[in-house]
Coordinates of C-alpha atoms and ligand atoms in Angstrom, one line a residue:
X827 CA 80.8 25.4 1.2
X828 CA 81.0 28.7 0.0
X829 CA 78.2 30.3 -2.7
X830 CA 81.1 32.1 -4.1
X831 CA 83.0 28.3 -4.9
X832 CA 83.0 29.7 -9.0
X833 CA 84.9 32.7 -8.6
X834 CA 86.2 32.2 -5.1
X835 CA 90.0 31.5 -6.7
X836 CA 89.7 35.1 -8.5
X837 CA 89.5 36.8 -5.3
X838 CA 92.1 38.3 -3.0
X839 CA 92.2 36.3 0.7
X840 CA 91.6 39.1 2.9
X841 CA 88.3 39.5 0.8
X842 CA 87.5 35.9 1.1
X843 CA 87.8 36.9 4.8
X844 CA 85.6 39.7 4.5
X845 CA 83.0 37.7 3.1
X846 CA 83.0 34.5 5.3
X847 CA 82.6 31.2 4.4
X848 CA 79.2 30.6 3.1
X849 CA 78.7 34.3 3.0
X850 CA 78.2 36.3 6.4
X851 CA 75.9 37.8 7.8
X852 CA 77.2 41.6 7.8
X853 CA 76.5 44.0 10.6
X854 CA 76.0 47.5 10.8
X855 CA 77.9 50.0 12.5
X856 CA 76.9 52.8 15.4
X857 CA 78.9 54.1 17.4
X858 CA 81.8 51.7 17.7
X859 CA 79.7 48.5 17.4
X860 CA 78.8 46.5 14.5
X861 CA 75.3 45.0 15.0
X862 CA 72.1 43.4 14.0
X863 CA 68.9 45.6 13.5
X864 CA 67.0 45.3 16.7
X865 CA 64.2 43.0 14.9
X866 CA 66.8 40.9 13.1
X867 CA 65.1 41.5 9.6
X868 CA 68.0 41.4 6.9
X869 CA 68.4 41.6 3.3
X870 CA 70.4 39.0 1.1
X871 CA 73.1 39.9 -0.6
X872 CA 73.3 38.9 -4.7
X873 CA 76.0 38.9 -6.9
X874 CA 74.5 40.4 -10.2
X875 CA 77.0 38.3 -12.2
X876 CA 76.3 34.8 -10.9
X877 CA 72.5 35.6 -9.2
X878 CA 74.1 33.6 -6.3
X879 CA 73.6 34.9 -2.8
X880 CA 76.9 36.1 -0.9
X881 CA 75.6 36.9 2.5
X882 CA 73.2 39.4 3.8
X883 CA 73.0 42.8 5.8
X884 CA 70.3 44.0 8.5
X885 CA 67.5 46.0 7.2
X886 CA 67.7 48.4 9.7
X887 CA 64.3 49.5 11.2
X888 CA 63.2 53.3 12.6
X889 CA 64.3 52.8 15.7
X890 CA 67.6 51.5 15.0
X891 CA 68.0 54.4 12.6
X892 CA 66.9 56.5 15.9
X893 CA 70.1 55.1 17.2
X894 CA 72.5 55.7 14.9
X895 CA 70.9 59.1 14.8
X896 CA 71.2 59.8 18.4
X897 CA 74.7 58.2 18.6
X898 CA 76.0 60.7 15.7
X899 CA 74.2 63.9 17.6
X900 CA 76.3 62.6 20.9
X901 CA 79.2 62.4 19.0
X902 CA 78.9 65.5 17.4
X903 CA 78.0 67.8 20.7
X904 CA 81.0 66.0 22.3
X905 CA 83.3 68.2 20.5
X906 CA 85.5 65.1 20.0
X907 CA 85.2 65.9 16.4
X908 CA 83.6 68.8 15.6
X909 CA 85.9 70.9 17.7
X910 CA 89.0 68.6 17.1
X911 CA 92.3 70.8 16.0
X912 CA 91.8 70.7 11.9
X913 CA 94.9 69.1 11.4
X914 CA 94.0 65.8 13.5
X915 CA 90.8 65.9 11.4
X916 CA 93.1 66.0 8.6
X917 CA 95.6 63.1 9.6
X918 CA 92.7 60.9 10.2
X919 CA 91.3 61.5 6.9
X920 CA 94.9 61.0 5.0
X921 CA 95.1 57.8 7.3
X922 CA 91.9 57.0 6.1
X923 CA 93.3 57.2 2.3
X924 CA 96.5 55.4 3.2
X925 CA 94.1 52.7 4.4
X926 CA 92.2 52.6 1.6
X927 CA 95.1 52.7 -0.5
X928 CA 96.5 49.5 1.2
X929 CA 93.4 48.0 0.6
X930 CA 92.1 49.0 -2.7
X931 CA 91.7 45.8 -4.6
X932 CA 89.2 44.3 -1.8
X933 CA 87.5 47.4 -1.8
X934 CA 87.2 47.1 -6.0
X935 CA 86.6 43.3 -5.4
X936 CA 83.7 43.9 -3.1
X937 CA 82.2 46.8 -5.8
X938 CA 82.6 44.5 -8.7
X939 CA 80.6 41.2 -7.0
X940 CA 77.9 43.3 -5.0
X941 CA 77.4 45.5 -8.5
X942 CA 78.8 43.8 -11.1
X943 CA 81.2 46.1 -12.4
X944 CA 85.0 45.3 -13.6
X945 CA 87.2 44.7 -10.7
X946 CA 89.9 46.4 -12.8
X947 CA 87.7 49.4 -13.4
X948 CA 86.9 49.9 -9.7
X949 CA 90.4 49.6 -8.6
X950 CA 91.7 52.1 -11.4
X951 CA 88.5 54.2 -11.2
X952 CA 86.1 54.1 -8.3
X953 CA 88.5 53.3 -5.7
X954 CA 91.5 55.6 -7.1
X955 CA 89.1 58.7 -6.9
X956 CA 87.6 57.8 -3.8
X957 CA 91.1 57.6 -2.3
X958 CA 92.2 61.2 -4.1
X959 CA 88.8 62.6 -2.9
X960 CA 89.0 61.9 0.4
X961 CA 92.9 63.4 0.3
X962 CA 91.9 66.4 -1.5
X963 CA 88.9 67.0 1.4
X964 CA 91.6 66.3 4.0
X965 CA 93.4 69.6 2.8
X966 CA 90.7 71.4 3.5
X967 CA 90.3 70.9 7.4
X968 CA 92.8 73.4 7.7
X969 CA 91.7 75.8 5.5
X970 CA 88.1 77.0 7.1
X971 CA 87.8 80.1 7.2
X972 CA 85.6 83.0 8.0
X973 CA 85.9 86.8 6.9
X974 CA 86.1 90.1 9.5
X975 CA 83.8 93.0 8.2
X976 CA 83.4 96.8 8.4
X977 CA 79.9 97.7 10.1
X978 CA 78.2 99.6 7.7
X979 CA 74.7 100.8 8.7
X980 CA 74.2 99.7 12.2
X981 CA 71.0 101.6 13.8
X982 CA 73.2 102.7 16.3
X983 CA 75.0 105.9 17.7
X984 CA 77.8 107.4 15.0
X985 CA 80.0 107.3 17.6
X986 CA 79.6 103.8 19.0
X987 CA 82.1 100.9 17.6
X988 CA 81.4 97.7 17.0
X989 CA 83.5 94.8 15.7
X990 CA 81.9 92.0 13.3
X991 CA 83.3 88.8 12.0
X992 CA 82.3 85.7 10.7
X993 CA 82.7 81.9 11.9
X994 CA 82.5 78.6 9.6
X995 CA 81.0 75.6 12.0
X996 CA 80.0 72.3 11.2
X997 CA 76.3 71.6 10.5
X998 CA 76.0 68.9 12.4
X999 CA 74.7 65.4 11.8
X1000 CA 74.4 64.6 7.9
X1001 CA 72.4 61.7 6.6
X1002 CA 74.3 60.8 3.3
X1003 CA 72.3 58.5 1.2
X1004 CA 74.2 56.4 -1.4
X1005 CA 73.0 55.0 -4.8
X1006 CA 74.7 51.1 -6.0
X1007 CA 76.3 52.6 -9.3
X1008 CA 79.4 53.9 -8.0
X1009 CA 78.6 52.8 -4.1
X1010 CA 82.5 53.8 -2.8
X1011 CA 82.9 56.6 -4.7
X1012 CA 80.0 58.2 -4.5
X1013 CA 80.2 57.6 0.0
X1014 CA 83.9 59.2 -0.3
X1015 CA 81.7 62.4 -2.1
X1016 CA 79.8 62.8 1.2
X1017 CA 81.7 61.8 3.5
X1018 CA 85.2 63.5 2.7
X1019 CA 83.3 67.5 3.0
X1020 CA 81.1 66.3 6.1
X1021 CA 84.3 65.0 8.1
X1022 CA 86.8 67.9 6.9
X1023 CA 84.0 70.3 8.2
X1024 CA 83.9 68.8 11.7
X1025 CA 80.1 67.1 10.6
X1026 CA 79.2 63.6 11.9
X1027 CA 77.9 61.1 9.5
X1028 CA 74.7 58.7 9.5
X1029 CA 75.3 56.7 6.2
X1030 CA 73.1 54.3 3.9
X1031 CA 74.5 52.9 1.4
X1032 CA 71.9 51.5 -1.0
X1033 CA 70.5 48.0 -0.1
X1034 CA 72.4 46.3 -3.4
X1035 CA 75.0 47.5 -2.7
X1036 CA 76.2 48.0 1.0
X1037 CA 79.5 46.0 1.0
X1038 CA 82.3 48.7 0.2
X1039 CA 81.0 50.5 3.1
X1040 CA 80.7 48.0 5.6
X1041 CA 84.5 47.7 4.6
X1042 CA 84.7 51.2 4.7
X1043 CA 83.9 51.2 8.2
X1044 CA 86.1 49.1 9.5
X1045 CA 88.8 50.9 8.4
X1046 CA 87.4 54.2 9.6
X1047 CA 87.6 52.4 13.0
X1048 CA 91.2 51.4 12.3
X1049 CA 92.1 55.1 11.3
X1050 CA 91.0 56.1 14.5
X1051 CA 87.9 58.1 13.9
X1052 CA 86.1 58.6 17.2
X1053 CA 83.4 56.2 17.9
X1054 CA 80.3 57.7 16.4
X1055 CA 81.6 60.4 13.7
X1056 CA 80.6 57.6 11.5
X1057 CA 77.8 55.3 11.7
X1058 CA 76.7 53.2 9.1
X1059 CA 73.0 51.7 8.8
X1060 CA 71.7 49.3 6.2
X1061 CA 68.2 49.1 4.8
X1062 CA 66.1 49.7 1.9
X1063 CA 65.2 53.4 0.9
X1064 CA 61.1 52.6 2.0
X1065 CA 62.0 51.5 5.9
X1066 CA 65.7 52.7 6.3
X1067 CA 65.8 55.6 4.2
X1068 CA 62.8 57.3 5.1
X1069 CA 63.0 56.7 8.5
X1070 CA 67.0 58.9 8.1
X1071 CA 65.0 61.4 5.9
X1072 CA 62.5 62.5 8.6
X1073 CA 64.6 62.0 11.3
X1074 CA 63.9 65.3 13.4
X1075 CA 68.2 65.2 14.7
X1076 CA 69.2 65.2 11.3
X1077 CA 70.9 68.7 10.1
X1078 CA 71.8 68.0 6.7
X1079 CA 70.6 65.0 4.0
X1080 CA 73.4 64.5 1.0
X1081 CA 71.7 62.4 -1.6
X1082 CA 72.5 61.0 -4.9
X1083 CA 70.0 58.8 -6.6
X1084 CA 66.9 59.2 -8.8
X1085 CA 64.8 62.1 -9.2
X1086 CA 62.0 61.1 -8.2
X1087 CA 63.3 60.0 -4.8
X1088 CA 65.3 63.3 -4.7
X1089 CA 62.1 65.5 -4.9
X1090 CA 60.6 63.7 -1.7
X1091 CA 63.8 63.6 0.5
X1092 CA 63.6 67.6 -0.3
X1093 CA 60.4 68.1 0.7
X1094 CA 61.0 65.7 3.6
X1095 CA 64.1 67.9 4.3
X1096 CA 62.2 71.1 4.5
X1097 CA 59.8 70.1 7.5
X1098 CA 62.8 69.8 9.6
X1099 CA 64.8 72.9 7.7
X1100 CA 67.4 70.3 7.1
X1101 CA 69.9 71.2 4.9
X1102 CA 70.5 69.5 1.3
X1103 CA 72.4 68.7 -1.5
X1104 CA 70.7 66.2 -4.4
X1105 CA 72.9 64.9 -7.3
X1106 CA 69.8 63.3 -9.7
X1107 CA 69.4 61.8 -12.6
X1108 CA 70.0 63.2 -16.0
X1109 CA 70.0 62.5 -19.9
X1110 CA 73.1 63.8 -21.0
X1111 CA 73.6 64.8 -24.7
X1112 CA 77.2 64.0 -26.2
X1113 CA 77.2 66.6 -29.3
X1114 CA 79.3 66.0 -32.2
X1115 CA 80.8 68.4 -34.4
X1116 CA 80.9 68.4 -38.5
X1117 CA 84.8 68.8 -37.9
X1118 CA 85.5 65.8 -35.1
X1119 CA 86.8 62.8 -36.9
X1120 CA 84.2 59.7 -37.3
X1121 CA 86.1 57.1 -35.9
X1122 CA 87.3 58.8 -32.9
X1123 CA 83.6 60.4 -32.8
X1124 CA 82.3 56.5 -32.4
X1125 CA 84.9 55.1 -29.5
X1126 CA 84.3 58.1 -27.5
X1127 CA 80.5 58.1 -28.0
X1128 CA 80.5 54.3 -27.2
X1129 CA 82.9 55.3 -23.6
X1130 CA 80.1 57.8 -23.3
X1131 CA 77.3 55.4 -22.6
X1132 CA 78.8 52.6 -22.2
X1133 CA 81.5 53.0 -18.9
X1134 CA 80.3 51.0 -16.3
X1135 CA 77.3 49.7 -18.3
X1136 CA 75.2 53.3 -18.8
X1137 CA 74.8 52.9 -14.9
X1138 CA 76.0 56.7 -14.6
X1139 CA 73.8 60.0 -13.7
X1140 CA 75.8 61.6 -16.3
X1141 CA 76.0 59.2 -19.1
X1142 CA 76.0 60.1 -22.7
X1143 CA 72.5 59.0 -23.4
X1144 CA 71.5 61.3 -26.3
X1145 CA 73.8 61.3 -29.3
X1146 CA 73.8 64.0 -31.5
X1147 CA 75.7 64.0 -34.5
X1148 CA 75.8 66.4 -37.4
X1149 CA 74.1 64.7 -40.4
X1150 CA 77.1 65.0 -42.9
X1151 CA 78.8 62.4 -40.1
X1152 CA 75.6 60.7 -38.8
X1153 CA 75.9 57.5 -41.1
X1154 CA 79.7 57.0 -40.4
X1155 CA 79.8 57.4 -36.5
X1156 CA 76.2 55.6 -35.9
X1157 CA 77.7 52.4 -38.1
X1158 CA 80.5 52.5 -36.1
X1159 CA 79.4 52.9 -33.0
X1160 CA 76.9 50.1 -33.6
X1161 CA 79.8 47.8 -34.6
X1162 CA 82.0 48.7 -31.3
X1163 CA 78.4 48.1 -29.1
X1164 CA 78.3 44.4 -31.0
X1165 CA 81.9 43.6 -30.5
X1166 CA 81.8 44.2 -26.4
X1167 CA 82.5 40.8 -24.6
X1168 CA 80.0 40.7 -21.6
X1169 CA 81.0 38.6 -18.6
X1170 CA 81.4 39.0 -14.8
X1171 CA 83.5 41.6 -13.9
X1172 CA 86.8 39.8 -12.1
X1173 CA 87.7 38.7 -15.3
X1174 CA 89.5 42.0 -17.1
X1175 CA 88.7 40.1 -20.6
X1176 CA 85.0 40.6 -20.0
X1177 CA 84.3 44.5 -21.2
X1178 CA 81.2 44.8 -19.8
X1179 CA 79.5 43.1 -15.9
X1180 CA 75.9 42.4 -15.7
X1181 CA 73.3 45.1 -14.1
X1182 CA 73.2 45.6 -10.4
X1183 CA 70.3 43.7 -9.9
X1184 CA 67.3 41.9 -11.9
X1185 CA 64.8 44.7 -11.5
X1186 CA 67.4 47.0 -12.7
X1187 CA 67.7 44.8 -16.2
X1188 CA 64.3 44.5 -16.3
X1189 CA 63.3 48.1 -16.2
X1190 CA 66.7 48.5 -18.9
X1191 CA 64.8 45.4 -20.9
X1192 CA 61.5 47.3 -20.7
X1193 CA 63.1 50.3 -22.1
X1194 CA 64.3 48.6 -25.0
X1195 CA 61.0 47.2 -25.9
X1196 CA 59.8 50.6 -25.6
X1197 CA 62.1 51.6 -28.2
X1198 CA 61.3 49.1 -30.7
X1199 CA 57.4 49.7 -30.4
X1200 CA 57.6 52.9 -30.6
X1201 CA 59.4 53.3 -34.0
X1202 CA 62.9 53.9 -33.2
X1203 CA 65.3 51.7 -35.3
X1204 CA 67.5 49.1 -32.8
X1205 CA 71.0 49.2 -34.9
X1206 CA 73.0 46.7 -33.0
X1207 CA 72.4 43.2 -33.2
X1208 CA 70.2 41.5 -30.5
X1209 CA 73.2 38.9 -29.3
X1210 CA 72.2 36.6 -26.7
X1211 CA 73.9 37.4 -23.1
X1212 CA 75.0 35.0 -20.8
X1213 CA 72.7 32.5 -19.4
X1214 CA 72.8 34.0 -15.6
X1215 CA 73.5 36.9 -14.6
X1216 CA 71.9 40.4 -15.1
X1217 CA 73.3 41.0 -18.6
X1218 CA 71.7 43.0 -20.7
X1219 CA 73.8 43.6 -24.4
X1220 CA 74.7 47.2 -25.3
X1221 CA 72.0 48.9 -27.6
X1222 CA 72.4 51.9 -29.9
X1223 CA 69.1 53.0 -31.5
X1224 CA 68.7 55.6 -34.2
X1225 CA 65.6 58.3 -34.3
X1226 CA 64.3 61.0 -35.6
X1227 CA 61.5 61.6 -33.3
X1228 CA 62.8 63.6 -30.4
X1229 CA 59.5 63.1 -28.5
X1230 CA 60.0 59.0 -27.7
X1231 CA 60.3 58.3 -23.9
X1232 CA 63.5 56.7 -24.9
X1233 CA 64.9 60.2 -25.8
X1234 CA 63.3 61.4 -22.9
X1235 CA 63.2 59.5 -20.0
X1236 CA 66.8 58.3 -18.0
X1237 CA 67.2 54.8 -18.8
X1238 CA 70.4 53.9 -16.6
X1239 CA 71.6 51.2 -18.8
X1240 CA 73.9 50.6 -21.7
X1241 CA 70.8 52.3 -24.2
X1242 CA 71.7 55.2 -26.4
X1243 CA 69.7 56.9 -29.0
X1244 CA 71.5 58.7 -31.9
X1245 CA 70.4 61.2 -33.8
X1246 CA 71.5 63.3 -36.4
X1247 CA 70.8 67.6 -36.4
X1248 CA 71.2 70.5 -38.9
X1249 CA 73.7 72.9 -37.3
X1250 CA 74.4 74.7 -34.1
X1251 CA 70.9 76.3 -33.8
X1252 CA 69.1 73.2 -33.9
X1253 CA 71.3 71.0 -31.5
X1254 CA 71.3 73.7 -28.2
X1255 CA 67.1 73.7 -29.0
X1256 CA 67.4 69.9 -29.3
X1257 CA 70.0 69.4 -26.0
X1258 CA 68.2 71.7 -24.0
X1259 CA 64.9 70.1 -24.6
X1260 CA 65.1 68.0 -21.4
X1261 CA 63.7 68.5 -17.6
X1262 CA 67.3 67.5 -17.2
X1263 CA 70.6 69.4 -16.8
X1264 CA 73.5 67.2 -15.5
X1265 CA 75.6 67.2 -18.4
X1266 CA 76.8 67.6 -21.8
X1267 CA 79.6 67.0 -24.2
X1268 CA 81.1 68.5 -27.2
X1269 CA 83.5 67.2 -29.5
X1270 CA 85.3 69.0 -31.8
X1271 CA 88.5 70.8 -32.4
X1272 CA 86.9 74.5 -33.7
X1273 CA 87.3 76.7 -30.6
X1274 CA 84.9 79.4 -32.1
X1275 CA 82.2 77.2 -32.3
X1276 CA 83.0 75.1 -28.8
X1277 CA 82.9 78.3 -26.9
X1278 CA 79.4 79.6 -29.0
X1279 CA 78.4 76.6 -28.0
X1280 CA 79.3 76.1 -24.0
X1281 CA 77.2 79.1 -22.5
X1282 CA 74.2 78.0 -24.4
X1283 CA 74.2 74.4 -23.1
X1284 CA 71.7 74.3 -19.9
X1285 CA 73.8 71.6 -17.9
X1286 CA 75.9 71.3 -14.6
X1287 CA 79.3 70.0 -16.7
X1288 CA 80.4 70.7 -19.9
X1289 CA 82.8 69.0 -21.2
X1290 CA 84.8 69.2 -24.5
X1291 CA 86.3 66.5 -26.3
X1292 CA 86.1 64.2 -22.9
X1293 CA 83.2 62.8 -21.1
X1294 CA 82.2 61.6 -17.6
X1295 CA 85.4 63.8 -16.7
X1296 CA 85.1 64.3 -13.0
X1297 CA 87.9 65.3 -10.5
X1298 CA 88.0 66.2 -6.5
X1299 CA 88.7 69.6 -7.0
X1300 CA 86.1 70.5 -10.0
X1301 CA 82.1 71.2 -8.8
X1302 CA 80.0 68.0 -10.3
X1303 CA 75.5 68.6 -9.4
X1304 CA 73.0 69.0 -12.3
X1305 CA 71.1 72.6 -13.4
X1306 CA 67.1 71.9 -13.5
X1307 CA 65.5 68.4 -12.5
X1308 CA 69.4 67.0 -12.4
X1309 CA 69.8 68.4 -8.8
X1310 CA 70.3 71.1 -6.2
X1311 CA 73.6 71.6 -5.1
X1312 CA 76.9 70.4 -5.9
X1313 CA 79.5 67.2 -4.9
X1314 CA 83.1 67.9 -4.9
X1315 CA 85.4 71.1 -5.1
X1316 CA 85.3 73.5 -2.0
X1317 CA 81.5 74.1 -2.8
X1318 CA 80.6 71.0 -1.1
X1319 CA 82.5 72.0 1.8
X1320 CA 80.7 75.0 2.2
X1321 CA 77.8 73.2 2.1
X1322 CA 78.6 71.5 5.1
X1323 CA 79.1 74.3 6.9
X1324 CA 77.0 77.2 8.9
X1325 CA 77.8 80.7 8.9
X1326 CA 78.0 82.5 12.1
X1327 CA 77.9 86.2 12.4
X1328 CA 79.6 87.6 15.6
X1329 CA 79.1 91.2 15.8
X1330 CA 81.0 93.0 19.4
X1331 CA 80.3 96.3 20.9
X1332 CA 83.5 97.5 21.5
Ligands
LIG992 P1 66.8 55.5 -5.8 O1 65.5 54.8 -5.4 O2 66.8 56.9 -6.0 O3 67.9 55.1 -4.8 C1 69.0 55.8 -4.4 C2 69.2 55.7 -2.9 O4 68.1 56.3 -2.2 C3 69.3 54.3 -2.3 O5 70.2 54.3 -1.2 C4 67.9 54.0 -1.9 O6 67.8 53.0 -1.1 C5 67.5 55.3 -1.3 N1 66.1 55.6 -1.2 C6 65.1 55.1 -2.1 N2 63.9 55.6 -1.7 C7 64.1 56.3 -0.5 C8 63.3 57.1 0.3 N3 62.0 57.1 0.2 N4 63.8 57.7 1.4 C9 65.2 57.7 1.6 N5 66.0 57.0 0.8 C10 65.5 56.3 -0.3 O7 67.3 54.8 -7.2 P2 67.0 53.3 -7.6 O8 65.6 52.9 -7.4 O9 68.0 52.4 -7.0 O10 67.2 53.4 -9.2 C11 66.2 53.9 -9.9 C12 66.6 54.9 -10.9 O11 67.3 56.0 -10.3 C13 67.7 54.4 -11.9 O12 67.2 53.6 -12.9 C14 68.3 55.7 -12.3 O13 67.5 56.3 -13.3 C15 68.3 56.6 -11.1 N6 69.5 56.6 -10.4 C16 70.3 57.7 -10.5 C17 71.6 57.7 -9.9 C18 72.5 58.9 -10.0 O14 73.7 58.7 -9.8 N7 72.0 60.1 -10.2 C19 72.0 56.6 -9.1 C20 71.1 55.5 -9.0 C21 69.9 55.5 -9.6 P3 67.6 51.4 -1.6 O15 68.1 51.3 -3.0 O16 68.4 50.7 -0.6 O17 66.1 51.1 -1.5
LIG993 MG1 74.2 42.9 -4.9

């Protein structure tokens, strides 16, 4: 008997496989075996739509995480990767794609029962970008390249000649850690740059949300990848995560999660001079324009917030709209937040999946209690939501008081406050008055006052009339507490990669 037996007839076969019958007991890989952790500890899976249990995964302990570590550092000085031609590194990684490709809806199945998201929306969404990621890094393998450079002030003899030039290498062994809201797409973000660059890879995916890359590694194994360029271990972020984060063999940490845990995998990252890149959190103001039409103003400001449940580091958490508008697209929005039909996610007439996992809704729930006790006005209509499940129903609140915590703090739910501002003057103050910097967005269709307006916003992405636009090619990492670094576009390449000066005396 399967603990899926409810929506076991929604799902594909070869992910019925993939899960087992009666849910399996996943493994982790290192090097080119999938295993227990050494103490057999393990962690239950739970689909956040049904609360049912669909298997479980090790929690890997510090000395299996020694392994994988030690297994990626022998895979790495091997050369079988790091000095492969760029092109094979390329093939693999387009074979990797095609892979994906064949497999996309199992991949989008798995992401929508470990986090609860639409199937749909993680075949057209997660898993199309992941696959267009990991092609867009491929092209890069090929395209490394140093610079030569005229010796300028050498404390040498005038007439003595000396060649210099630079080299791009691999940093070496990367631990990517992986948050459960966008769990593929987020892995293809670290490991597309790390593998173009020659890097190998100690993954964690987070512990709700492992699946997709347990699938992911099998198919990196039936690409062809060497045995070790990849190793996957599975854990929480107190045992498995720290243990990765202090690990003395580890050259670079790639991290996308909360803030908090950002700050002390940098610090961590500095006693071994490890290198890093941290996409955080963020409280992203969508700002709308006197000229933008109401309507329109609402359904984009609802898509804002709202795509895959407010679980997004850049969602449009603050709205500001200009007060001659502020009545028309808050109602609105309100009635489009009351109308969305919640449900589990491999049904495409359910708009909107549960939360990945009880705490999750609780610390959402919390929020919105906040909210009410502290004055703000809750607009939409408190529905009831499903019986089981993780559900929590979309909430638009309206305020005036920029100081609440649920102006200020990321909630990482479906939660939006609106309010309404004067005129261009007041809105950057108002936007910029955050520890964050991930995002923004502005809508409206006068260019003078869009590009017045870009320069002054303090965030990572602006985006005008679209939100949550992200592509392969285009930088994506927050200014301020919202990060250090940058995902995607050739800046995260370089960021796997060491510079080496060579300087000859000719
Ligand atoms: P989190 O703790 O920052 O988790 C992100 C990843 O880091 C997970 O893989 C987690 O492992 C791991 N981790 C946690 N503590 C660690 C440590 N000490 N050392 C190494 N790795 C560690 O985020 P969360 O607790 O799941 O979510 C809390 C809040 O973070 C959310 O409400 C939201 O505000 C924010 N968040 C932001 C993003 C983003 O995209 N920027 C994504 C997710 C969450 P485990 O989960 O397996 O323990
Ligand atoms: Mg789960």
């Amino acid at each position: 008997m399967t603990n899926f037996r409810d929506i076991e007839g929604l799902l594909d076969e070869r992910t019925l496989r993939f899960l087992g019958v009666g849910g399996h007991e996943h493994r982790m890989l290192i090097g080119e075996n999938w295993i227990d952790a050494q103490d057999g500890a393990r962690i239950d899976i739970i689909n956040p739509a049904t609360e049912q249990k669909l298997g479980s995964i090790p929690a890997a302990s510090a000395d299996d995480v020694n392994t994988a570590v030690n297994t990626a550092r022998a895979a790495f000085d091997s050369g079988s990767w790091a000095r492969a031609r760029p092109a094979d590194r390329e093939r693999l990684l387009l074979k990797l794609a095609d892979l994906m490709e064949r497999d996309a809806l199992v991949l989008a199945q798995l992401e929508s029962i470990d986090n609860g998201k639409s199937a749909q929306i993680a075949e057209s969404v997660d898993v199309t970008l992941a696959i267009g990621f990991f092609r867009y890094m491929a092209g890069w393998a090929t395209k490394i390249e140093g610079g030569t450079h005229t010796v300028s002030a050498l404390a040498a003899p005038r007439e003595a000649e000396f060649s210099a030039f630079t080299y791009r290498e691999p940093v070496g062994v990367v631990a990517a850690i992986v948050p459960w809201n966008f769990p593929l797409l987020i892995t293809s973000w670290k490991l597309g740059p790390a593998l173009a660059a020659g890097c190998t890879v100690v993954l964690k995916p987070a512990e709700q949300t492992s699946l997709s890359a347990l699938y992911l590694g099998r198919l990196i194994q039936e690409a062809g990848f060497p045995a070790g360029v990849v190793n996957i271990v599975t854990g929480d972020g107190s045992n498995t995560g720290e243990a990765l984060i202090r690990h003395p063999g580890i050259n670079k940490i790639s991290f996308t999660g909360s803030t908090k845990v950002g700050q002390l995998i940098g610090r961590a990252a500095m006693d071994n001079m490890a290198r890093v890149t941290l996409e955080l959190g963020g409280k992203s103001p969508v700002v709308i324009l006197e000229d933008y039409d109401p309507e329109q103003a609402a359904a984009q400001a609802a898509q804002a917030i709202f795509f895959n449940h407010g679980q997004v580091c850049s969602a449009g958490s603050r709205l500001y709209v200009h007060k001659s508008k502020y009545d028309s697209v808050v109602g609105q929005l309100a009635n489009l937040a009351d109308t969305i039909k919640l449900g589990h996610g491999l049904d495409p007439a359910h708009q909107m999946g549960p939360l990945v996992s009880k705490r999750q809704m609780d610390r959402v729930c919390g929020y919105i209690n906040i909210g009410q006790e502290s004055g703000a006005e809750r607009i939409t209509t408190a529905n009831s939501t499903p019986e089981r499940g993780y559900f929590v129903q979309p909430t638009v609140f309206a305020s005036t008081n920029d100081k609440l915590e649920i102006v200020r703090e990321e909630i990482f739910g479906p939660v939006v406050v609106a309010m309404p501002y004067d005129d261009l003057d007041d809105v950057v103050r108002r936007a910029n008055d955050t520890p964050y910097g991930l995002a923004a967005s502005i809508w409206s269709n006068d260019l003078s006052r869009v590009h017045k307006l870009v320069p002054r916003l303090k965030a990572g992405s602006v985006w005008v009339n679209c939100h949550n636009m992200l592509d392969a090619a285009i930088p994506f990492g927050g200014y301020k507490m919202s990060g250090f670094g940058r995902d995607m576009g050739r800046q995260s390449l370089d960021a796997y990669l060491e510079t080496k000066s060579v300087v000859m005396a000719l």
